[in-house]
Structures are given as C-alpha cells and as structure tokens.
Amino acid sequence: MISAPPTSSRASFLGLIGFLVLCLGVSWIAAWATSTSVGTWYQTLAKPDFTPGDGVFAPVWLTLYIVMALAGWRIWRKEGLAGAGVALTLFVVQLALNMLWSIWFFGMQQIGWALIDIVLLWFAIAATIVAFWRIDVFAAVLLLPYLAWVSFATLLNYEIWRLN
C-alpha cells in the first residue's frame, strides 16, 4: 500500500521511480514553458550583470529535480504517505509553485506574477525543509542547494522585473 512505508526493496525501488517521474515530469513541463520564449522574448529583456549564461540553467535545474526526487523518496520510504502527509503535501506544493514559475515567467511573460510565485516558492521550500528535518535530516539537507538556487533566482527575477 502506498500510504505505508515500503516493506520490500522492490516497493522502495518503485517508489524511487515514482518520485523521479513526478519531479522530472514537472521539470519537463517547466522546460516546455521555458522553451516558448527563452530564445526570443527573454533575450530582449534587460538583465543584471550577474545573470548566468543560458547554458547554466538546464544542468542546474536537472540536478536539483533529481535531488528533490531523492529527498521526497527518502521521506516516503521512512514514513509513507500516512506518516509524512504534511511533509509530502508541502513537497508537492513547492513542486507546483516551481512549475508555475516557468509558466508565469516564460510561458505568459508575466515577470511580476512570476516574482510573487517565486517568493511563495521560497517559503514553500523552507517549510518543506523544516518538515523533512523532523523526519530525515539528510533529506532536508538535500534540499538546501535548491533553496540556495531559488534564493539566487528570486534576486534575479526581482532585478529583471525592476529593469523591465
């Protein structure tokens, strides 16, 4: 049963695959939204000097999505959905906000709405880290680079909004 922690290696492995599919699915949707204007509209925006090159974003995000999947899987593996309902709900909320940011920023070209979204995302990640910490410290630590990157992305989003 999915609500209980896995009792076999096979169930645990299938859970890992499920978390990877979930996180990489969100990644795929975000990448699709980004592709709609990253080569056109985004190139016309005024950006701060500290903006990374376009080639930096995809590998960083791919790595972060894989690490997110590992963190979520560790929580599920330890407590199941029933025992980690709040923590995993926060995990799903932050994933949704993450996906919505790409839709707001690139898909809809709404920099201000994206800024509101990414601030909410930052708080959702922080809350997820706190909830994960109570269950599995290592899973929480896995999310710290994600929080750091979203902190940087929030500053970048703010500066792009301010400059445009």
C-alpha positions in Angstrom: 0.0 0.0 0.0 1.4 3.4 -1.0 0.3 5.2 2.2 2.6 3.0 4.3 6.4 2.9 4.2 7.6 0.3 1.7 8.2 -3.2 3.1 10.3 -4.6 0.2 13.3 -3.5 -1.9 11.0 -3.7 -4.9 8.4 -1.4 -3.5 11.2 1.0 -2.4 12.7 1.0 -5.9 9.3 1.6 -7.5 8.7 4.5 -5.1 12.0 6.0 -6.2 11.0 5.7 -9.8 7.7 7.3 -8.9 9.4 10.3 -7.3 11.8 10.6 -10.3 8.9 10.5 -12.7 7.0 13.2 -10.7 9.9 15.5 -10.4 11.2 15.1 -13.9 7.7 15.4 -15.2 7.5 18.8 -13.5 10.9 19.6 -15.0 9.7 18.7 -18.5 6.6 20.9 -18.2 8.8 23.8 -16.9 11.3 23.2 -19.7 8.4 23.3 -22.3 7.1 26.6 -20.9 10.6 28.0 -20.9 11.2 26.9 -24.5 8.3 29.1 -25.6 10.2 32.3 -25.2 13.7 31.7 -23.9 15.2 32.2 -27.3 13.0 35.2 -28.2 11.3 37.4 -25.6 13.8 36.5 -22.8 16.7 37.6 -25.0 15.2 41.1 -25.3 15.0 41.7 -21.6 17.4 43.9 -19.7 19.2 41.6 -17.2 21.6 42.3 -14.3 25.3 41.6 -14.8 25.2 38.6 -12.6 22.8 36.7 -14.9 24.3 33.3 -15.6 24.7 32.2 -19.2 21.8 30.3 -20.8 23.8 27.0 -20.6 23.9 27.1 -16.8 20.2 26.8 -16.1 19.3 23.4 -17.6 22.0 21.3 -15.9 21.5 23.1 -12.5 17.7 22.5 -12.7 18.0 18.9 -13.8 20.4 18.2 -10.9 18.0 19.9 -8.5 15.0 18.0 -9.7 16.8 14.7 -9.3 17.9 15.7 -5.8 14.4 16.7 -4.9 13.1 13.3 -6.0 15.7 11.6 -3.8 14.7 13.8 -0.8 11.0 13.1 -1.3 11.6 9.4 -1.8 13.6 9.2 1.5 10.7 10.8 3.4 8.1 8.5 1.8 10.4 5.5 2.4 10.8 6.3 6.1 7.2 7.3 6.9 4.9 6.5 4.0 2.2 8.9 2.9 0.2 8.4 6.1 3.1 9.3 8.4 4.6 12.1 6.3 1.4 13.6 4.9 2.2 17.2 5.8 5.8 17.0 4.7 4.9 15.4 1.3 2.0 17.8 0.8 4.5 20.7 1.2 6.8 18.9 -1.2 4.0 18.7 -3.8 3.1 22.4 -3.2 6.6 23.5 -3.8 6.8 21.4 -7.0 3.6 23.0 -8.2 4.9 26.5 -7.5 8.1 25.6 -9.2 6.3 24.6 -12.3 4.0 27.6 -12.2 7.0 29.9 -12.1 8.2 28.8 -15.5 4.6 29.2 -16.8 4.3 32.7 -15.4 7.8 33.9 -16.4 8.4 32.3 -19.7 5.0 31.0 -20.9 2.9 34.0 -20.0 5.8 36.6 -19.9 4.5 37.9 -16.6 7.6 38.9 -14.7 5.7 40.4 -11.7 3.4 37.4 -11.2 6.5 35.1 -11.5 8.2 37.2 -8.8 5.2 36.7 -6.4 5.2 33.0 -7.3 9.0 32.5 -6.6 8.7 34.3 -3.2 5.9 31.8 -2.3 8.1 29.0 -3.7 11.0 30.1 -1.4 8.7 29.9 1.6 7.3 26.5 0.5 10.8 25.1 0.1 11.8 26.4 3.5 8.6 24.9 5.0 9.4 21.6 3.3 12.9 21.6 4.6 11.6 22.1 8.2 9.0 19.3 7.8 11.6 17.0 6.2 14.1 17.8 9.0 11.7 16.3 11.6 11.6 13.0 9.7 15.0 12.7 8.0 17.8 15.2 8.4 19.6 14.1 5.3 16.5 14.5 3.1 16.2 18.1 4.5 19.9 18.8 3.8 19.4 17.5 0.2 17.0 20.4 -0.3 19.4 23.2 0.9 21.1 23.7 -2.5 17.6 24.0 -4.0 16.7 26.7 -1.5 20.1 28.5 -2.3 19.4 28.4 -6.0 15.9 29.6 -5.7 17.2 32.4 -3.4 19.5 33.4 -6.3 16.7 33.0 -8.8 14.4 35.2 -6.7 17.0 38.0 -6.7 17.5 37.5 -10.5 13.7 37.6 -11.1 13.4 40.8 -9.0 16.2 42.5 -10.9 14.7 41.5 -14.3 11.3 42.8 -13.1 12.9 46.1 -11.8 14.9 46.6 -15.0 12.0 46.0 -17.4 
